[in-house]
């Protein structure tokens, strides 16, 4: 069995805590953008709009994931405490909210770029979405989130910040599945 007691905070920059989860998000966007640059070059597309596409992806992901958490998990609380909605630094992102918002943000981008049609973009972004899934699930592992079933397998993980029960590391299973898909 593996004991997991790693802090979700990777390091501090002055008073700002940099979390493993945030670093996974950042890696997703940075590596994803580099992959999109290679795709554009290979397909002889202009790279002029890639920064704008990256901004659309970041905004769609973060806004969608936050609104997904707000609407799917505790709408009553957030509708009573509207000032809490933008506080992403206090936690609460839902990947299915991002999955809804990202196509919308890509559509907004594609409307202004006839040489990069919506479906063409989605087809290429699917590649990096799988890689992003890997990084996000690894962030869930570092945060001791999305816990698996209690287990006695030799690789079971005890998330000591949560409880002392050995569990399947479902975050790792899913991260590896995303990596294999990538």
Short mmCIF file of N, CA and C in Angstrom, two decimals:
data_model
loop_
_atom_site.label_atom_id
_atom_site.label_comp_id
_atom_site.label_asym_id
_atom_site.label_seq_id
_atom_site.Cartn_x
_atom_site.Cartn_y
_atom_site.Cartn_z
N UNK A 1 0.84 -1.19 0.00
CA UNK A 1 0.00 0.00 0.00
C UNK A 1 0.89 1.25 0.00
N UNK A 2 0.35 2.29 -0.60
CA UNK A 2 1.09 3.54 -0.73
C UNK A 2 0.40 4.59 0.13
N UNK A 3 1.17 5.29 0.94
CA UNK A 3 0.62 6.37 1.75
C UNK A 3 0.85 7.68 1.01
N UNK A 4 -0.23 8.45 0.80
CA UNK A 4 -0.15 9.70 0.06
C UNK A 4 -0.52 10.85 0.99
N UNK A 5 0.49 11.67 1.31
CA UNK A 5 0.25 12.80 2.20
C UNK A 5 0.84 14.08 1.61
N UNK A 6 1.01 14.11 0.30
CA UNK A 6 1.59 15.27 -0.38
C UNK A 6 0.63 16.45 -0.31
N UNK A 7 1.18 17.61 -0.06
CA UNK A 7 0.37 18.83 -0.01
C UNK A 7 -0.09 19.19 -1.41
N UNK A 8 -1.31 19.73 -1.55
CA UNK A 8 -1.75 20.19 -2.87
C UNK A 8 -0.98 21.44 -3.34
N UNK A 9 -0.24 22.06 -2.43
CA UNK A 9 0.54 23.25 -2.77
C UNK A 9 1.95 22.80 -3.17
N UNK A 10 2.35 23.15 -4.38
CA UNK A 10 3.68 22.77 -4.88
C UNK A 10 4.75 23.69 -4.30
N UNK A 11 4.48 25.01 -4.32
CA UNK A 11 5.43 25.98 -3.78
C UNK A 11 4.73 27.33 -3.66
N UNK A 12 5.44 28.28 -3.09
CA UNK A 12 4.91 29.63 -2.94
C UNK A 12 5.74 30.61 -3.76
N UNK A 13 5.08 31.60 -4.31
CA UNK A 13 5.74 32.74 -4.92
C UNK A 13 5.29 33.92 -4.08
N UNK A 14 6.13 34.28 -3.14
CA UNK A 14 5.73 35.28 -2.15
C UNK A 14 4.54 34.73 -1.37
N UNK A 15 3.47 35.49 -1.27
CA UNK A 15 2.30 35.00 -0.52
C UNK A 15 1.35 34.11 -1.34
N UNK A 16 1.65 33.93 -2.62
CA UNK A 16 0.75 33.19 -3.51
C UNK A 16 1.13 31.71 -3.54
N UNK A 17 0.17 30.86 -3.22
CA UNK A 17 0.38 29.42 -3.25
C UNK A 17 0.19 28.91 -4.67
N UNK A 18 1.19 28.22 -5.21
CA UNK A 18 1.09 27.61 -6.53
C UNK A 18 0.77 26.13 -6.31
N UNK A 19 -0.37 25.72 -6.79
CA UNK A 19 -0.85 24.35 -6.56
C UNK A 19 -0.49 23.43 -7.72
N UNK A 20 -0.35 22.16 -7.40
CA UNK A 20 -0.08 21.15 -8.42
C UNK A 20 -1.17 21.18 -9.49
N UNK A 21 -2.41 21.30 -9.05
CA UNK A 21 -3.55 21.32 -9.97
C UNK A 21 -3.41 22.47 -10.96
N UNK A 22 -3.04 23.65 -10.45
CA UNK A 22 -2.86 24.82 -11.31
C UNK A 22 -1.72 24.60 -12.30
N UNK A 23 -0.67 23.96 -11.84
CA UNK A 23 0.45 23.68 -12.73
C UNK A 23 0.03 22.71 -13.83
N UNK A 24 -0.86 21.77 -13.51
CA UNK A 24 -1.39 20.87 -14.53
C UNK A 24 -2.20 21.63 -15.57
N UNK A 25 -3.02 22.56 -15.10
CA UNK A 25 -3.78 23.40 -16.02
C UNK A 25 -2.82 24.18 -16.93
N UNK A 26 -1.81 24.82 -16.32
CA UNK A 26 -0.86 25.61 -17.10
C UNK A 26 -0.12 24.74 -18.11
N UNK A 27 0.30 23.56 -17.69
CA UNK A 27 1.00 22.64 -18.60
C UNK A 27 0.09 22.26 -19.76
N UNK A 28 -1.19 22.04 -19.47
CA UNK A 28 -2.15 21.69 -20.52
C UNK A 28 -2.18 22.77 -21.60
N UNK A 29 -2.25 24.01 -21.18
CA UNK A 29 -2.34 25.10 -22.15
C UNK A 29 -1.02 25.33 -22.87
N UNK A 30 0.10 25.27 -22.16
CA UNK A 30 1.39 25.53 -22.79
C UNK A 30 1.76 24.42 -23.78
N UNK A 31 1.65 23.18 -23.34
CA UNK A 31 1.98 22.07 -24.24
C UNK A 31 0.95 21.97 -25.35
N UNK A 32 -0.31 22.18 -25.01
CA UNK A 32 -1.36 22.16 -26.03
C UNK A 32 -1.13 23.20 -27.10
N UNK A 33 -0.72 24.39 -26.70
CA UNK A 33 -0.44 25.44 -27.68
C UNK A 33 0.74 25.05 -28.57
N UNK A 34 1.77 24.46 -27.98
CA UNK A 34 2.93 24.02 -28.78
C UNK A 34 2.52 22.94 -29.79
N UNK A 35 1.65 22.03 -29.38
CA UNK A 35 1.17 20.99 -30.29
C UNK A 35 0.35 21.62 -31.41
N UNK A 36 -0.50 22.58 -31.06
CA UNK A 36 -1.30 23.24 -32.10
C UNK A 36 -0.39 23.98 -33.08
N UNK A 37 0.69 24.58 -32.61
CA UNK A 37 1.63 25.24 -33.52
C UNK A 37 2.19 24.23 -34.53
N UNK A 38 2.55 23.04 -34.05
CA UNK A 38 3.08 22.00 -34.95
C UNK A 38 2.01 21.54 -35.94
N UNK A 39 0.79 21.40 -35.47
CA UNK A 39 -0.31 20.99 -36.35
C UNK A 39 -0.51 22.05 -37.44
N UNK A 40 -0.55 23.31 -37.04
CA UNK A 40 -0.75 24.39 -38.02
C UNK A 40 0.37 24.40 -39.05
N UNK A 41 1.62 24.23 -38.60
CA UNK A 41 2.74 24.21 -39.53
C UNK A 41 2.63 23.03 -40.49
N UNK A 42 2.32 21.85 -39.95
CA UNK A 42 2.22 20.64 -40.78
C UNK A 42 1.10 20.76 -41.81
N UNK A 43 0.03 21.47 -41.44
CA UNK A 43 -1.10 21.62 -42.36
C UNK A 43 -1.04 22.94 -43.13
N UNK A 44 0.08 23.63 -43.00
CA UNK A 44 0.33 24.88 -43.71
C UNK A 44 -0.77 25.92 -43.47
N UNK A 45 -1.17 26.03 -42.21
CA UNK A 45 -2.14 27.04 -41.79
C UNK A 45 -1.39 28.21 -41.17
N UNK A 46 -1.96 29.39 -41.29
CA UNK A 46 -1.38 30.56 -40.66
C UNK A 46 -1.49 30.44 -39.14
N UNK A 47 -0.39 30.76 -38.46
CA UNK A 47 -0.37 30.69 -37.00
C UNK A 47 -0.76 32.02 -36.36
N UNK A 48 -1.19 32.97 -37.17
CA UNK A 48 -1.50 34.30 -36.67
C UNK A 48 -2.54 34.32 -35.56
N UNK A 49 -3.52 33.45 -35.64
CA UNK A 49 -4.60 33.48 -34.66
C UNK A 49 -4.43 32.53 -33.49
N UNK A 50 -3.29 31.86 -33.40
CA UNK A 50 -3.13 30.87 -32.33
C UNK A 50 -3.21 31.46 -30.93
N UNK A 51 -2.66 32.65 -30.74
CA UNK A 51 -2.76 33.25 -29.42
C UNK A 51 -4.22 33.54 -29.06
N UNK A 52 -4.97 34.04 -30.02
CA UNK A 52 -6.40 34.29 -29.78
C UNK A 52 -7.14 32.99 -29.48
N UNK A 53 -6.79 31.91 -30.18
CA UNK A 53 -7.40 30.61 -29.90
C UNK A 53 -7.04 30.16 -28.49
N UNK A 54 -5.79 30.35 -28.08
CA UNK A 54 -5.38 29.99 -26.73
C UNK A 54 -6.18 30.77 -25.69
N UNK A 55 -6.36 32.05 -25.90
CA UNK A 55 -7.15 32.87 -24.97
C UNK A 55 -8.59 32.36 -24.90
N UNK A 56 -9.18 32.05 -26.05
CA UNK A 56 -10.54 31.51 -26.07
C UNK A 56 -10.60 30.19 -25.29
N UNK A 57 -9.59 29.35 -25.46
CA UNK A 57 -9.57 28.06 -24.77
C UNK A 57 -9.43 28.25 -23.26
N UNK A 58 -8.55 29.14 -22.85
CA UNK A 58 -8.36 29.38 -21.42
C UNK A 58 -9.64 29.92 -20.80
N UNK A 59 -10.22 30.92 -21.43
CA UNK A 59 -11.46 31.51 -20.88
C UNK A 59 -12.60 30.49 -20.88
N UNK A 60 -12.76 29.75 -21.98
CA UNK A 60 -13.81 28.74 -22.04
C UNK A 60 -13.63 27.67 -20.98
N UNK A 61 -12.40 27.26 -20.78
CA UNK A 61 -12.12 26.22 -19.79
C UNK A 61 -12.39 26.70 -18.38
N UNK A 62 -11.79 27.81 -18.01
CA UNK A 62 -11.91 28.28 -16.62
C UNK A 62 -13.33 28.74 -16.30
N UNK A 63 -13.92 29.55 -17.17
CA UNK A 63 -15.28 30.02 -16.92
C UNK A 63 -16.26 28.85 -16.93
N UNK A 64 -16.13 27.98 -17.91
CA UNK A 64 -17.03 26.82 -17.99
C UNK A 64 -16.88 25.88 -16.81
N UNK A 65 -15.63 25.61 -16.41
CA UNK A 65 -15.41 24.71 -15.28
C UNK A 65 -15.95 25.31 -13.99
N UNK A 66 -15.77 26.61 -13.82
CA UNK A 66 -16.29 27.24 -12.59
C UNK A 66 -17.82 27.26 -12.60
N UNK A 67 -18.42 27.67 -13.72
CA UNK A 67 -19.88 27.69 -13.78
C UNK A 67 -20.46 26.28 -13.67
N UNK A 68 -19.74 25.30 -14.20
CA UNK A 68 -20.17 23.91 -14.05
C UNK A 68 -20.22 23.52 -12.58
N UNK A 69 -19.20 23.87 -11.83
CA UNK A 69 -19.20 23.57 -10.39
C UNK A 69 -20.35 24.29 -9.69
N UNK A 70 -20.50 25.56 -10.01
CA UNK A 70 -21.54 26.37 -9.38
C UNK A 70 -22.93 25.79 -9.66
N UNK A 71 -23.21 25.49 -10.92
CA UNK A 71 -24.55 25.06 -11.31
C UNK A 71 -24.84 23.59 -11.01
N UNK A 72 -23.81 22.72 -11.10
CA UNK A 72 -24.05 21.29 -10.93
C UNK A 72 -23.94 20.83 -9.47
N UNK A 73 -23.13 21.52 -8.66
CA UNK A 73 -22.86 21.00 -7.33
C UNK A 73 -23.51 21.76 -6.18
N UNK A 74 -23.65 23.08 -6.30
CA UNK A 74 -24.25 23.82 -5.18
C UNK A 74 -24.89 25.12 -5.64
N UNK A 75 -25.85 25.03 -6.57
CA UNK A 75 -26.43 26.27 -7.10
C UNK A 75 -27.12 27.11 -6.03
N UNK A 76 -27.75 26.47 -5.07
CA UNK A 76 -28.44 27.22 -4.02
C UNK A 76 -27.50 28.12 -3.25
N UNK A 77 -26.35 27.56 -2.88
CA UNK A 77 -25.36 28.35 -2.14
C UNK A 77 -24.88 29.52 -2.98
N UNK A 78 -24.47 29.24 -4.22
CA UNK A 78 -23.88 30.29 -5.04
C UNK A 78 -24.90 31.35 -5.46
N UNK A 79 -26.15 30.96 -5.66
CA UNK A 79 -27.16 31.96 -6.00
C UNK A 79 -27.47 32.85 -4.81
N UNK A 80 -27.20 32.35 -3.61
CA UNK A 80 -27.36 33.16 -2.40
C UNK A 80 -26.09 33.95 -2.07
N UNK A 81 -24.97 33.57 -2.66
CA UNK A 81 -23.67 34.21 -2.40
C UNK A 81 -22.98 34.49 -3.74
N UNK A 82 -23.54 35.38 -4.52
CA UNK A 82 -23.05 35.65 -5.88
C UNK A 82 -21.59 36.07 -5.91
N UNK A 83 -21.12 36.74 -4.87
CA UNK A 83 -19.73 37.20 -4.86
C UNK A 83 -18.74 36.03 -4.77
N UNK A 84 -19.21 34.85 -4.40
CA UNK A 84 -18.34 33.68 -4.29
C UNK A 84 -18.11 33.01 -5.66
N UNK A 85 -18.96 33.28 -6.62
CA UNK A 85 -18.87 32.59 -7.92
C UNK A 85 -17.51 32.77 -8.59
N UNK A 86 -16.96 33.98 -8.69
CA UNK A 86 -15.68 34.10 -9.41
C UNK A 86 -14.46 33.61 -8.65
N UNK A 87 -14.58 33.20 -7.42
CA UNK A 87 -13.43 32.85 -6.58
C UNK A 87 -12.91 31.44 -6.88
N UNK A 88 -12.35 31.27 -8.08
CA UNK A 88 -11.82 29.96 -8.48
C UNK A 88 -10.65 29.53 -7.60
N UNK A 89 -9.96 30.47 -7.00
CA UNK A 89 -8.82 30.14 -6.15
C UNK A 89 -9.26 29.46 -4.85
N UNK A 90 -10.54 29.48 -4.55
CA UNK A 90 -11.04 28.78 -3.37
C UNK A 90 -11.55 27.39 -3.72
N UNK A 91 -11.30 26.96 -4.94
CA UNK A 91 -11.66 25.60 -5.35
C UNK A 91 -13.01 25.55 -6.02
N UNK A 92 -13.25 24.42 -6.65
CA UNK A 92 -14.53 24.21 -7.28
C UNK A 92 -14.53 24.43 -8.77
N UNK A 93 -13.99 23.45 -9.51
CA UNK A 93 -14.06 23.45 -10.96
C UNK A 93 -14.63 22.10 -11.38
N UNK A 94 -15.46 22.09 -12.39
CA UNK A 94 -16.07 20.86 -12.88
C UNK A 94 -15.73 20.69 -14.36
N UNK A 95 -15.03 19.61 -14.68
CA UNK A 95 -14.58 19.41 -16.06
C UNK A 95 -15.75 19.33 -17.04
N UNK A 96 -16.89 18.82 -16.59
CA UNK A 96 -18.03 18.74 -17.51
C UNK A 96 -18.57 20.14 -17.83
N UNK A 97 -18.39 21.11 -16.94
CA UNK A 97 -18.75 22.49 -17.27
C UNK A 97 -17.83 23.03 -18.35
N UNK A 98 -16.54 22.70 -18.25
CA UNK A 98 -15.59 23.10 -19.29
C UNK A 98 -15.92 22.42 -20.62
N UNK A 99 -16.34 21.16 -20.55
CA UNK A 99 -16.68 20.42 -21.78
C UNK A 99 -17.85 21.06 -22.52
N UNK A 100 -18.70 21.73 -21.80
CA UNK A 100 -19.82 22.44 -22.41
C UNK A 100 -19.36 23.79 -22.97
N UNK A 101 -18.51 24.49 -22.22
CA UNK A 101 -18.11 25.85 -22.60
C UNK A 101 -17.04 25.89 -23.69
N UNK A 102 -16.16 24.91 -23.72
CA UNK A 102 -15.06 24.95 -24.70
C UNK A 102 -15.58 24.97 -26.14
N UNK A 103 -16.49 24.08 -26.54
CA UNK A 103 -16.98 24.18 -27.93
C UNK A 103 -17.60 25.55 -28.24
N UNK A 104 -18.28 26.14 -27.25
CA UNK A 104 -18.86 27.47 -27.47
C UNK A 104 -17.74 28.49 -27.70
N UNK A 105 -16.68 28.44 -26.88
CA UNK A 105 -15.59 29.41 -27.05
C UNK A 105 -14.85 29.18 -28.37
N UNK A 106 -14.73 27.93 -28.79
CA UNK A 106 -14.09 27.63 -30.09
C UNK A 106 -14.98 28.14 -31.22
N UNK A 107 -16.28 27.98 -31.09
CA UNK A 107 -17.21 28.48 -32.10
C UNK A 107 -17.08 30.01 -32.23
N UNK A 108 -16.98 30.70 -31.08
CA UNK A 108 -16.80 32.16 -31.12
C UNK A 108 -15.52 32.52 -31.86
N UNK A 109 -14.47 31.77 -31.62
CA UNK A 109 -13.20 32.02 -32.33
C UNK A 109 -13.35 31.74 -33.83
N UNK A 110 -13.92 30.58 -34.16
CA UNK A 110 -14.01 30.13 -35.55
C UNK A 110 -14.88 31.06 -36.41
N UNK A 111 -15.83 31.74 -35.81
CA UNK A 111 -16.68 32.67 -36.57
C UNK A 111 -15.86 33.74 -37.26
N UNK A 112 -14.73 34.12 -36.65
CA UNK A 112 -13.88 35.18 -37.20
C UNK A 112 -12.76 34.63 -38.06
N UNK A 113 -12.66 33.31 -38.18
CA UNK A 113 -11.55 32.68 -38.90
C UNK A 113 -12.09 31.67 -39.91
N UNK A 114 -12.53 32.11 -41.08
CA UNK A 114 -13.10 31.18 -42.05
C UNK A 114 -12.11 30.10 -42.52
N UNK A 115 -10.80 30.37 -42.43
CA UNK A 115 -9.80 29.37 -42.84
C UNK A 115 -9.63 28.27 -41.79
N UNK A 116 -10.25 28.47 -40.62
CA UNK A 116 -10.17 27.49 -39.53
C UNK A 116 -11.60 27.14 -39.09
N UNK A 117 -12.28 26.32 -39.84
CA UNK A 117 -13.68 26.01 -39.51
C UNK A 117 -13.82 25.33 -38.14
N UNK A 118 -14.98 25.52 -37.56
CA UNK A 118 -15.31 25.01 -36.23
C UNK A 118 -14.98 23.52 -36.09
N UNK A 119 -15.48 22.69 -37.00
CA UNK A 119 -15.24 21.24 -36.88
C UNK A 119 -13.77 20.89 -37.11
N UNK A 120 -13.09 21.62 -37.96
CA UNK A 120 -11.66 21.41 -38.17
C UNK A 120 -10.91 21.67 -36.86
N UNK A 121 -11.26 22.75 -36.20
CA UNK A 121 -10.63 23.09 -34.92
C UNK A 121 -10.91 22.03 -33.86
N UNK A 122 -12.18 21.63 -33.73
CA UNK A 122 -12.53 20.63 -32.73
C UNK A 122 -11.77 19.32 -32.95
N UNK A 123 -11.61 18.96 -34.22
CA UNK A 123 -10.89 17.74 -34.55
C UNK A 123 -9.45 17.80 -34.03
N UNK A 124 -8.79 18.91 -34.18
CA UNK A 124 -7.41 19.04 -33.73
C UNK A 124 -7.32 19.24 -32.21
N UNK A 125 -8.26 19.97 -31.67
CA UNK A 125 -8.26 20.21 -30.22
C UNK A 125 -8.55 18.93 -29.42
N UNK A 126 -9.20 17.97 -30.04
CA UNK A 126 -9.46 16.70 -29.35
C UNK A 126 -8.15 16.03 -28.96
N UNK A 127 -7.13 16.23 -29.76
CA UNK A 127 -5.82 15.63 -29.47
C UNK A 127 -5.28 16.16 -28.15
N UNK A 128 -5.27 17.47 -28.01
CA UNK A 128 -4.69 18.05 -26.80
C UNK A 128 -5.64 17.96 -25.61
N UNK A 129 -6.92 17.79 -25.88
CA UNK A 129 -7.86 17.63 -24.77
C UNK A 129 -7.55 16.36 -23.99
N UNK A 130 -7.17 15.30 -24.69
CA UNK A 130 -6.81 14.06 -23.99
C UNK A 130 -5.58 14.29 -23.12
N UNK A 131 -4.60 15.03 -23.61
CA UNK A 131 -3.42 15.33 -22.80
C UNK A 131 -3.79 16.20 -21.60
N UNK A 132 -4.66 17.16 -21.82
CA UNK A 132 -5.11 18.00 -20.71
C UNK A 132 -5.81 17.16 -19.64
N UNK A 133 -6.60 16.18 -20.08
CA UNK A 133 -7.25 15.28 -19.13
C UNK A 133 -6.24 14.57 -18.24
N UNK A 134 -5.11 14.17 -18.83
CA UNK A 134 -4.03 13.54 -18.06
C UNK A 134 -3.54 14.49 -16.96
N UNK A 135 -3.22 15.72 -17.33
CA UNK A 135 -2.69 16.67 -16.34
C UNK A 135 -3.72 17.01 -15.26
N UNK A 136 -4.97 17.14 -15.64
CA UNK A 136 -6.00 17.49 -14.66
C UNK A 136 -6.22 16.35 -13.67
N UNK A 137 -6.26 15.11 -14.16
CA UNK A 137 -6.44 13.98 -13.24
C UNK A 137 -5.24 13.81 -12.32
N UNK A 138 -4.04 14.14 -12.82
CA UNK A 138 -2.88 14.10 -11.93
C UNK A 138 -3.01 15.19 -10.85
N UNK A 139 -3.58 16.33 -11.23
CA UNK A 139 -3.86 17.37 -10.23
C UNK A 139 -4.86 16.88 -9.20
N UNK A 140 -5.87 16.13 -9.65
CA UNK A 140 -6.83 15.54 -8.70
C UNK A 140 -6.13 14.57 -7.74
N UNK A 141 -5.16 13.82 -8.25
CA UNK A 141 -4.40 12.91 -7.39
C UNK A 141 -3.64 13.70 -6.33
N UNK A 142 -2.94 14.75 -6.76
CA UNK A 142 -2.19 15.56 -5.80
C UNK A 142 -3.11 16.23 -4.78
N UNK A 143 -4.33 16.57 -5.20
CA UNK A 143 -5.30 17.19 -4.29
C UNK A 143 -6.06 16.17 -3.44
N UNK A 144 -5.80 14.89 -3.65
CA UNK A 144 -6.54 13.83 -2.94
C UNK A 144 -8.04 13.94 -3.21
N UNK A 145 -8.39 14.09 -4.47
CA UNK A 145 -9.78 14.22 -4.90
C UNK A 145 -10.17 13.04 -5.77
N UNK A 146 -11.47 12.87 -5.96
CA UNK A 146 -12.03 11.82 -6.82
C UNK A 146 -11.50 10.45 -6.35
N UNK A 147 -11.84 10.13 -5.13
CA UNK A 147 -11.32 8.92 -4.50
C UNK A 147 -11.98 7.67 -5.05
N UNK A 148 -11.18 6.62 -5.16
CA UNK A 148 -11.67 5.34 -5.63
C UNK A 148 -12.25 4.50 -4.50
N UNK A 149 -12.67 3.32 -4.86
CA UNK A 149 -13.24 2.37 -3.90
C UNK A 149 -12.14 1.86 -2.97
N UNK A 150 -12.53 1.53 -1.77
CA UNK A 150 -11.61 0.91 -0.82
C UNK A 150 -11.12 -0.40 -1.43
N UNK A 151 -9.82 -0.68 -1.25
CA UNK A 151 -9.23 -1.83 -1.92
C UNK A 151 -8.08 -2.42 -1.11
N UNK A 152 -7.74 -3.66 -1.42
CA UNK A 152 -6.59 -4.31 -0.80
C UNK A 152 -5.50 -4.61 -1.83
N UNK A 153 -5.61 -4.09 -3.05
CA UNK A 153 -4.58 -4.34 -4.05
C UNK A 153 -3.26 -3.72 -3.57
N UNK A 154 -2.13 -4.28 -3.97
CA UNK A 154 -0.84 -3.79 -3.48
C UNK A 154 -0.56 -2.32 -3.82
N UNK A 155 -1.17 -1.80 -4.87
CA UNK A 155 -0.93 -0.41 -5.26
C UNK A 155 -2.02 0.54 -4.73
N UNK A 156 -2.84 0.05 -3.81
CA UNK A 156 -3.86 0.92 -3.21
C UNK A 156 -3.17 2.10 -2.52
N UNK A 157 -3.85 3.24 -2.54
CA UNK A 157 -3.29 4.47 -1.98
C UNK A 157 -4.14 4.90 -0.79
N UNK A 158 -3.47 5.23 0.29
CA UNK A 158 -4.15 5.80 1.45
C UNK A 158 -3.94 7.31 1.40
N UNK A 159 -5.01 8.03 1.18
CA UNK A 159 -4.96 9.49 1.12
C UNK A 159 -5.11 10.01 2.55
N UNK A 160 -3.97 10.20 3.22
CA UNK A 160 -4.00 10.50 4.65
C UNK A 160 -4.65 11.84 4.98
N UNK A 161 -4.71 12.75 4.04
CA UNK A 161 -5.40 14.02 4.30
C UNK A 161 -6.91 13.83 4.34
N UNK A 162 -7.41 12.69 3.82
CA UNK A 162 -8.84 12.44 3.75
C UNK A 162 -9.28 11.42 4.80
N UNK A 163 -8.66 10.25 4.76
CA UNK A 163 -8.97 9.19 5.72
C UNK A 163 -7.82 8.18 5.70
N UNK A 164 -7.94 7.13 6.41
CA UNK A 164 -6.87 6.12 6.44
C UNK A 164 -7.28 4.84 5.75
N UNK A 165 -8.10 4.95 4.72
CA UNK A 165 -8.56 3.78 3.99
C UNK A 165 -7.77 3.62 2.70
N UNK A 166 -7.21 2.44 2.44
CA UNK A 166 -6.52 2.23 1.17
C UNK A 166 -7.55 2.16 0.04
N UNK A 167 -7.27 2.86 -1.03
CA UNK A 167 -8.23 2.98 -2.13
C UNK A 167 -7.55 2.76 -3.49
N UNK A 168 -8.36 2.37 -4.46
CA UNK A 168 -7.87 2.36 -5.84
C UNK A 168 -7.55 3.80 -6.22
N UNK A 169 -6.39 4.02 -6.84
CA UNK A 169 -6.05 5.37 -7.30
C UNK A 169 -6.74 5.67 -8.63
N UNK A 170 -8.03 5.90 -8.58
CA UNK A 170 -8.81 6.08 -9.80
C UNK A 170 -8.33 7.26 -10.63
N UNK A 171 -7.77 8.27 -9.96
CA UNK A 171 -7.24 9.42 -10.70
C UNK A 171 -6.09 8.98 -11.60
N UNK A 172 -5.25 8.07 -11.09
CA UNK A 172 -4.12 7.57 -11.88
C UNK A 172 -4.63 6.70 -13.03
N UNK A 173 -5.62 5.85 -12.74
CA UNK A 173 -6.18 5.01 -13.81
C UNK A 173 -6.70 5.88 -14.94
N UNK A 174 -7.48 6.91 -14.56
CA UNK A 174 -8.06 7.77 -15.58
C UNK A 174 -6.98 8.58 -16.29
N UNK A 175 -5.99 9.07 -15.54
CA UNK A 175 -4.89 9.84 -16.16
C UNK A 175 -4.16 8.98 -17.18
N UNK A 176 -3.90 7.72 -16.86
CA UNK A 176 -3.21 6.84 -17.79
C UNK A 176 -4.07 6.54 -19.02
N UNK A 177 -5.37 6.44 -18.82
CA UNK A 177 -6.27 6.22 -19.97
C UNK A 177 -6.24 7.44 -20.90
N UNK A 178 -6.24 8.64 -20.30
CA UNK A 178 -6.15 9.86 -21.12
C UNK A 178 -4.81 9.92 -21.85
N UNK A 179 -3.73 9.54 -21.17
CA UNK A 179 -2.41 9.57 -21.80
C UNK A 179 -2.35 8.58 -22.95
N UNK A 180 -2.92 7.39 -22.76
CA UNK A 180 -2.95 6.39 -23.83
C UNK A 180 -3.78 6.91 -25.01
N UNK A 181 -4.88 7.60 -24.72
CA UNK A 181 -5.72 8.16 -25.78
C UNK A 181 -4.95 9.24 -26.54
N UNK A 182 -4.22 10.05 -25.81
CA UNK A 182 -3.40 11.08 -26.44
C UNK A 182 -2.41 10.47 -27.40
#
